[in-house]
Amino acid sequence: MAAAFIHYFLGLGIAYLFGYTGIEAVMVGLVGAVQDLDFVSFFLYRRIMKTRYARLLMHRGITHTLLFVLVTSGVVFLVSPWFSLLILTNFMLHIFTDFVTSWGVSPLLPFSDKRYSLGLMTIFDVPLTVTSVLVGAAGFVSVSPIWGFAAFFGYIFVRFLLKRKLQYRGLLPMGNFTYAFCRAEDDYVVGKVDIFGREETVSVAKYGSGIDDLLLEKIDAKIKGSMLSHFMEYPTYAVEDNSVKIRDARSYLFPRSNRFGFTLFFDRESEKVYMMVGGRRVELP
């Protein structure tokens, strides 16, 4: 989710556009955030990760897909075509808003688990939040929410242009106006750059001692099939006891980042990939 309250304010603006006012608009606005009810998956993380349906059940899974949008709005259409259009508009805007953030979405699940993202900003981007509040507040001050939406989409477009001006590949937002990047050379060159082009870099080793080609092949085959592969674009490998510790290189420059904070382990005996959750080992399917 680009924070759920952003989706709610946008849903509130759509409710105004569809003619709802007062308490009705406040309630109908909740449609904008209903897809994020899948956040309950965080409380069932250990169980879900063990199933073959983990990609569908985790946050930004099936509820953030075109299939879910079409089925839900189609069913509602049988009862109320007008409200069905409102749901369709809300759900598509929800997916688009998540698409512009660093986490992205997999809208083609369950047919394809490929994740798409413009990577323009984090999920808690301050200006994005402010413009969404303008959308939601419009109805309370008798102003058309169209002006709020203009500010919202205008800000996204400006961020798109600013990112394009930076001559880096694979930029991911790490703050309101800062991006992370990584270049794969003999080792990784991990850096951060702001919208003004000021950068800072560090060198990160790809492999620790004891890592050979055969071991890498086994690990890579497992990670590519993992739902967390999206968060290991630049993996580093280090032997730790009887396991291999795998982290994204960017985590060394951004140790507190939720985006790069995943650490995977490869058990060299069982050849299983696992992660530690709450002090417990959780094997990935």
PDB file of N, CA and C in Angstrom, residues 119-178:
ATOM      1  N   GLY A 119       8.632   3.156  -9.496  1.00  0.00           N
ATOM      2  CA  GLY A 119       9.672   3.476  -8.522  1.00  0.00           C
ATOM      3  C   GLY A 119       9.939   4.964  -8.379  1.00  0.00           C
ATOM      4  N   LEU A 120       8.892   5.759  -8.339  1.00  0.00           N
ATOM      5  CA  LEU A 120       9.075   7.208  -8.260  1.00  0.00           C
ATOM      6  C   LEU A 120       9.227   7.705  -6.832  1.00  0.00           C
ATOM      7  N   MET A 121       8.636   6.982  -5.869  1.00  0.00           N
ATOM      8  CA  MET A 121       8.615   7.479  -4.498  1.00  0.00           C
ATOM      9  C   MET A 121       8.364   6.324  -3.537  1.00  0.00           C
ATOM     10  N   THR A 122       8.548   6.592  -2.243  1.00  0.00           N
ATOM     11  CA  THR A 122       8.270   5.586  -1.227  1.00  0.00           C
ATOM     12  C   THR A 122       6.773   5.563  -0.935  1.00  0.00           C
ATOM     13  N   ILE A 123       6.352   4.591  -0.141  1.00  0.00           N
ATOM     14  CA  ILE A 123       4.923   4.487   0.173  1.00  0.00           C
ATOM     15  C   ILE A 123       4.476   5.557   1.159  1.00  0.00           C
ATOM     16  N   PHE A 124       5.436   6.247   1.793  1.00  0.00           N
ATOM     17  CA  PHE A 124       5.086   7.315   2.732  1.00  0.00           C
ATOM     18  C   PHE A 124       5.627   8.656   2.247  1.00  0.00           C
ATOM     19  N   ASP A 125       5.530   8.894   0.955  1.00  0.00           N
ATOM     20  CA  ASP A 125       6.015  10.143   0.383  1.00  0.00           C
ATOM     21  C   ASP A 125       5.150  11.309   0.876  1.00  0.00           C
ATOM     22  N   VAL A 126       5.785  12.324   1.444  1.00  0.00           N
ATOM     23  CA  VAL A 126       5.046  13.429   2.063  1.00  0.00           C
ATOM     24  C   VAL A 126       4.222  14.226   1.049  1.00  0.00           C
ATOM     25  N   PRO A 127       4.811  14.701  -0.060  1.00  0.00           N
ATOM     26  CA  PRO A 127       3.990  15.464  -1.023  1.00  0.00           C
ATOM     27  C   PRO A 127       2.836  14.643  -1.602  1.00  0.00           C
ATOM     28  N   LEU A 128       3.059  13.341  -1.821  1.00  0.00           N
ATOM     29  CA  LEU A 128       1.976  12.501  -2.333  1.00  0.00           C
ATOM     30  C   LEU A 128       0.838  12.437  -1.317  1.00  0.00           C
ATOM     31  N   THR A 129       1.203  12.339  -0.049  1.00  0.00           N
ATOM     32  CA  THR A 129       0.196  12.312   1.015  1.00  0.00           C
ATOM     33  C   THR A 129      -0.573  13.631   1.062  1.00  0.00           C
ATOM     34  N   VAL A 130       0.148  14.736   0.969  1.00  0.00           N
ATOM     35  CA  VAL A 130      -0.491  16.058   1.035  1.00  0.00           C
ATOM     36  C   VAL A 130      -1.472  16.246  -0.116  1.00  0.00           C
ATOM     37  N   THR A 131      -1.065  15.866  -1.326  1.00  0.00           N
ATOM     38  CA  THR A 131      -1.968  16.046  -2.474  1.00  0.00           C
ATOM     39  C   THR A 131      -3.188  15.134  -2.368  1.00  0.00           C
ATOM     40  N   SER A 132      -3.022  13.954  -1.779  1.00  0.00           N
ATOM     41  CA  SER A 132      -4.187  13.078  -1.598  1.00  0.00           C
ATOM     42  C   SER A 132      -5.152  13.668  -0.569  1.00  0.00           C
ATOM     43  N   VAL A 133      -4.606  14.327   0.451  1.00  0.00           N
ATOM     44  CA  VAL A 133      -5.455  14.993   1.445  1.00  0.00           C
ATOM     45  C   VAL A 133      -6.245  16.121   0.779  1.00  0.00           C
ATOM     46  N   LEU A 134      -5.608  16.829  -0.146  1.00  0.00           N
ATOM     47  CA  LEU A 134      -6.306  17.890  -0.878  1.00  0.00           C
ATOM     48  C   LEU A 134      -7.489  17.322  -1.656  1.00  0.00           C
ATOM     49  N   VAL A 135      -7.293  16.130  -2.224  1.00  0.00           N
ATOM     50  CA  VAL A 135      -8.385  15.478  -2.953  1.00  0.00           C
ATOM     51  C   VAL A 135      -9.545  15.187  -2.003  1.00  0.00           C
ATOM     52  N   GLY A 136      -9.218  14.585  -0.851  1.00  0.00           N
ATOM     53  CA  GLY A 136     -10.267  14.202   0.090  1.00  0.00           C
ATOM     54  C   GLY A 136     -10.942  15.373   0.772  1.00  0.00           C
ATOM     55  N   ALA A 137     -10.191  16.472   0.945  1.00  0.00           N
ATOM     56  CA  ALA A 137     -10.743  17.628   1.660  1.00  0.00           C
ATOM     57  C   ALA A 137     -11.595  18.518   0.770  1.00  0.00           C
ATOM     58  N   ALA A 138     -11.506  18.320  -0.539  1.00  0.00           N
ATOM     59  CA  ALA A 138     -12.194  19.220  -1.474  1.00  0.00           C
ATOM     60  C   ALA A 138     -13.686  19.333  -1.184  1.00  0.00           C
ATOM     61  N   GLY A 139     -14.324  18.195  -0.959  1.00  0.00           N
ATOM     62  CA  GLY A 139     -15.764  18.205  -0.753  1.00  0.00           C
ATOM     63  C   GLY A 139     -16.195  18.943   0.495  1.00  0.00           C
ATOM     64  N   PHE A 140     -15.320  19.004   1.488  1.00  0.00           N
ATOM     65  CA  PHE A 140     -15.669  19.669   2.740  1.00  0.00           C
ATOM     66  C   PHE A 140     -15.614  21.193   2.617  1.00  0.00           C
ATOM     67  N   VAL A 141     -14.919  21.671   1.595  1.00  0.00           N
ATOM     68  CA  VAL A 141     -14.805  23.127   1.417  1.00  0.00           C
ATOM     69  C   VAL A 141     -15.474  23.571   0.122  1.00  0.00           C
ATOM     70  N   SER A 142     -16.354  22.709  -0.391  1.00  0.00           N
ATOM     71  CA  SER A 142     -17.148  23.031  -1.592  1.00  0.00           C
ATOM     72  C   SER A 142     -16.285  23.368  -2.806  1.00  0.00           C
ATOM     73  N   VAL A 143     -15.184  22.635  -2.947  1.00  0.00           N
ATOM     74  CA  VAL A 143     -14.303  22.783  -4.105  1.00  0.00           C
ATOM     75  C   VAL A 143     -14.315  21.471  -4.873  1.00  0.00           C
ATOM     76  N   SER A 144     -14.301  21.540  -6.177  1.00  0.00           N
ATOM     77  CA  SER A 144     -14.304  20.318  -6.973  1.00  0.00           C
ATOM     78  C   SER A 144     -13.039  19.503  -6.700  1.00  0.00           C
ATOM     79  N   PRO A 145     -13.190  18.195  -6.435  1.00  0.00           N
ATOM     80  CA  PRO A 145     -12.006  17.350  -6.203  1.00  0.00           C
ATOM     81  C   PRO A 145     -11.118  17.226  -7.436  1.00  0.00           C
ATOM     82  N   ILE A 146     -11.617  17.678  -8.579  1.00  0.00           N
ATOM     83  CA  ILE A 146     -10.807  17.628  -9.803  1.00  0.00           C
ATOM     84  C   ILE A 146      -9.508  18.404  -9.610  1.00  0.00           C
ATOM     85  N   TRP A 147      -9.575  19.528  -8.865  1.00  0.00           N
ATOM     86  CA  TRP A 147      -8.368  20.313  -8.627  1.00  0.00           C
ATOM     87  C   TRP A 147      -7.384  19.536  -7.760  1.00  0.00           C
ATOM     88  N   GLY A 148      -7.905  18.801  -6.803  1.00  0.00           N
ATOM     89  CA  GLY A 148      -7.038  17.965  -5.975  1.00  0.00           C
ATOM     90  C   GLY A 148      -6.397  16.853  -6.786  1.00  0.00           C
ATOM     91  N   PHE A 149      -7.202  16.230  -7.655  1.00  0.00           N
ATOM     92  CA  PHE A 149      -6.659  15.177  -8.514  1.00  0.00           C
ATOM     93  C   PHE A 149      -5.612  15.744  -9.472  1.00  0.00           C
ATOM     94  N   ALA A 150      -5.833  16.977  -9.931  1.00  0.00           N
ATOM     95  CA  ALA A 150      -4.856  17.616 -10.818  1.00  0.00           C
ATOM     96  C   ALA A 150      -3.517  17.778 -10.101  1.00  0.00           C
ATOM     97  N   ALA A 151      -3.575  18.180  -8.822  1.00  0.00           N
ATOM     98  CA  ALA A 151      -2.345  18.322  -8.037  1.00  0.00           C
ATOM     99  C   ALA A 151      -1.696  16.961  -7.802  1.00  0.00           C
ATOM    100  N   PHE A 152      -2.515  15.952  -7.532  1.00  0.00           N
ATOM    101  CA  PHE A 152      -2.024  14.600  -7.264  1.00  0.00           C
ATOM    102  C   PHE A 152      -1.286  14.031  -8.476  1.00  0.00           C
ATOM    103  N   PHE A 153      -1.956  14.028  -9.625  1.00  0.00           N
ATOM    104  CA  PHE A 153      -1.333  13.474 -10.827  1.00  0.00           C
ATOM    105  C   PHE A 153      -0.222  14.387 -11.350  1.00  0.00           C
ATOM    106  N   GLY A 154      -0.371  15.685 -11.121  1.00  0.00           N
ATOM    107  CA  GLY A 154       0.683  16.614 -11.527  1.00  0.00           C
ATOM    108  C   GLY A 154       1.971  16.353 -10.774  1.00  0.00           C
ATOM    109  N   TYR A 155       1.853  16.090  -9.468  1.00  0.00           N
ATOM    110  CA  TYR A 155       3.044  15.793  -8.666  1.00  0.00           C
ATOM    111  C   TYR A 155       3.708  14.509  -9.145  1.00  0.00           C
ATOM    112  N   ILE A 156       2.913  13.483  -9.436  1.00  0.00           N
ATOM    113  CA  ILE A 156       3.472  12.223  -9.935  1.00  0.00           C
ATOM    114  C   ILE A 156       4.213  12.451 -11.252  1.00  0.00           C
ATOM    115  N   PHE A 157       3.637  13.275 -12.118  1.00  0.00           N
ATOM    116  CA  PHE A 157       4.272  13.555 -13.406  1.00  0.00           C
ATOM    117  C   PHE A 157       5.594  14.299 -13.222  1.00  0.00           C
ATOM    118  N   VAL A 158       5.621  15.254 -12.290  1.00  0.00           N
ATOM    119  CA  VAL A 158       6.863  15.991 -12.018  1.00  0.00           C
ATOM    120  C   VAL A 158       7.938  15.037 -11.501  1.00  0.00           C
ATOM    121  N   ARG A 159       7.559  14.129 -10.602  1.00  0.00           N
ATOM    122  CA  ARG A 159       8.533  13.169 -10.092  1.00  0.00           C
ATOM    123  C   ARG A 159       9.050  12.258 -11.201  1.00  0.00           C
ATOM    124  N   PHE A 160       8.170  11.921 -12.124  1.00  0.00           N
ATOM    125  CA  PHE A 160       8.570  11.103 -13.271  1.00  0.00           C
ATOM    126  C   PHE A 160       9.632  11.829 -14.102  1.00  0.00           C
ATOM    127  N   LEU A 161       9.411  13.114 -14.352  1.00  0.00           N
ATOM    128  CA  LEU A 161      10.362  13.896 -15.138  1.00  0.00           C
ATOM    129  C   LEU A 161      11.690  14.065 -14.399  1.00  0.00           C
ATOM    130  N   LEU A 162      11.634  14.312 -13.095  1.00  0.00           N
ATOM    131  CA  LEU A 162      12.853  14.486 -12.311  1.00  0.00           C
ATOM    132  C   LEU A 162      13.683  13.206 -12.287  1.00  0.00           C
ATOM    133  N   LYS A 163      13.006  12.075 -12.179  1.00  0.00           N
ATOM    134  CA  LYS A 163      13.740  10.807 -12.163  1.00  0.00           C
ATOM    135  C   LYS A 163      14.393  10.539 -13.513  1.00  0.00           C
ATOM    136  N   ARG A 164      13.701  10.891 -14.580  1.00  0.00           N
ATOM    137  CA  ARG A 164      14.250  10.666 -15.921  1.00  0.00           C
ATOM    138  C   ARG A 164      15.511  11.489 -16.163  1.00  0.00           C
ATOM    139  N   LYS A 165      15.629  12.628 -15.494  1.00  0.00           N
ATOM    140  CA  LYS A 165      16.799  13.483 -15.685  1.00  0.00           C
ATOM    141  C   LYS A 165      18.057  12.874 -15.067  1.00  0.00           C
ATOM    142  N   LEU A 166      17.888  11.993 -14.087  1.00  0.00           N
ATOM    143  CA  LEU A 166      19.034  11.370 -13.434  1.00  0.00           C
ATOM    144  C   LEU A 166      19.558  10.238 -14.312  1.00  0.00           C
ATOM    145  N   GLN A 167      20.833  10.256 -14.613  1.00  0.00           N
ATOM    146  CA  GLN A 167      21.412   9.286 -15.539  1.00  0.00           C
ATOM    147  C   GLN A 167      21.865   8.023 -14.806  1.00  0.00           C
ATOM    148  N   TYR A 168      20.910   7.339 -14.203  1.00  0.00           N
ATOM    149  CA  TYR A 168      21.200   6.105 -13.492  1.00  0.00           C
ATOM    150  C   TYR A 168      20.153   5.071 -13.872  1.00  0.00           C
ATOM    151  N   ARG A 169      20.552   3.816 -13.803  1.00  0.00           N
ATOM    152  CA  ARG A 169      19.607   2.737 -14.052  1.00  0.00           C
ATOM    153  C   ARG A 169      19.159   2.115 -12.730  1.00  0.00           C
ATOM    154  N   GLY A 170      17.933   1.624 -12.729  1.00  0.00           N
ATOM    155  CA  GLY A 170      17.439   0.901 -11.565  1.00  0.00           C
ATOM    156  C   GLY A 170      17.303   1.736 -10.315  1.00  0.00           C
ATOM    157  N   LEU A 171      16.949   3.000 -10.454  1.00  0.00           N
ATOM    158  CA  LEU A 171      16.790   3.856  -9.278  1.00  0.00           C
ATOM    159  C   LEU A 171      15.564   3.440  -8.471  1.00  0.00           C
ATOM    160  N   LEU A 172      15.731   3.397  -7.153  1.00  0.00           N
ATOM    161  CA  LEU A 172      14.614   3.126  -6.258  1.00  0.00           C
ATOM    162  C   LEU A 172      14.564   4.212  -5.191  1.00  0.00           C
ATOM    163  N   PRO A 173      13.395   4.761  -4.925  1.00  0.00           N
ATOM    164  CA  PRO A 173      13.288   5.840  -3.936  1.00  0.00           C
ATOM    165  C   PRO A 173      13.558   5.342  -2.524  1.00  0.00           C
ATOM    166  N   MET A 174      14.338   6.126  -1.777  1.00  0.00           N
ATOM    167  CA  MET A 174      14.659   5.775  -0.397  1.00  0.00           C
ATOM    168  C   MET A 174      14.253   6.873   0.577  1.00  0.00           C
ATOM    169  N   GLY A 175      13.722   7.938   0.071  1.00  0.00           N
ATOM    170  CA  GLY A 175      13.265   9.050   0.894  1.00  0.00           C
ATOM    171  C   GLY A 175      12.383   9.912   0.021  1.00  0.00           C
ATOM    172  N   ASN A 176      11.997  11.054   0.522  1.00  0.00           N
ATOM    173  CA  ASN A 176      11.122  11.910  -0.273  1.00  0.00           C
ATOM    174  C   ASN A 176      11.776  12.346  -1.581  1.00  0.00           C
ATOM    175  N   PHE A 177      13.109  12.561  -1.565  1.00  0.00           N
ATOM    176  CA  PHE A 177      13.770  13.024  -2.786  1.00  0.00           C
ATOM    177  C   PHE A 177      15.121  12.339  -3.003  1.00  0.00           C
ATOM    178  N   THR A 178      15.282  11.136  -2.470  1.00  0.00           N
ATOM    179  CA  THR A 178      16.537  10.404  -2.591  1.00  0.00           C
ATOM    180  C   THR A 178      16.289   9.037  -3.205  1.00  0.00           C
TER     181      THR A 178
END
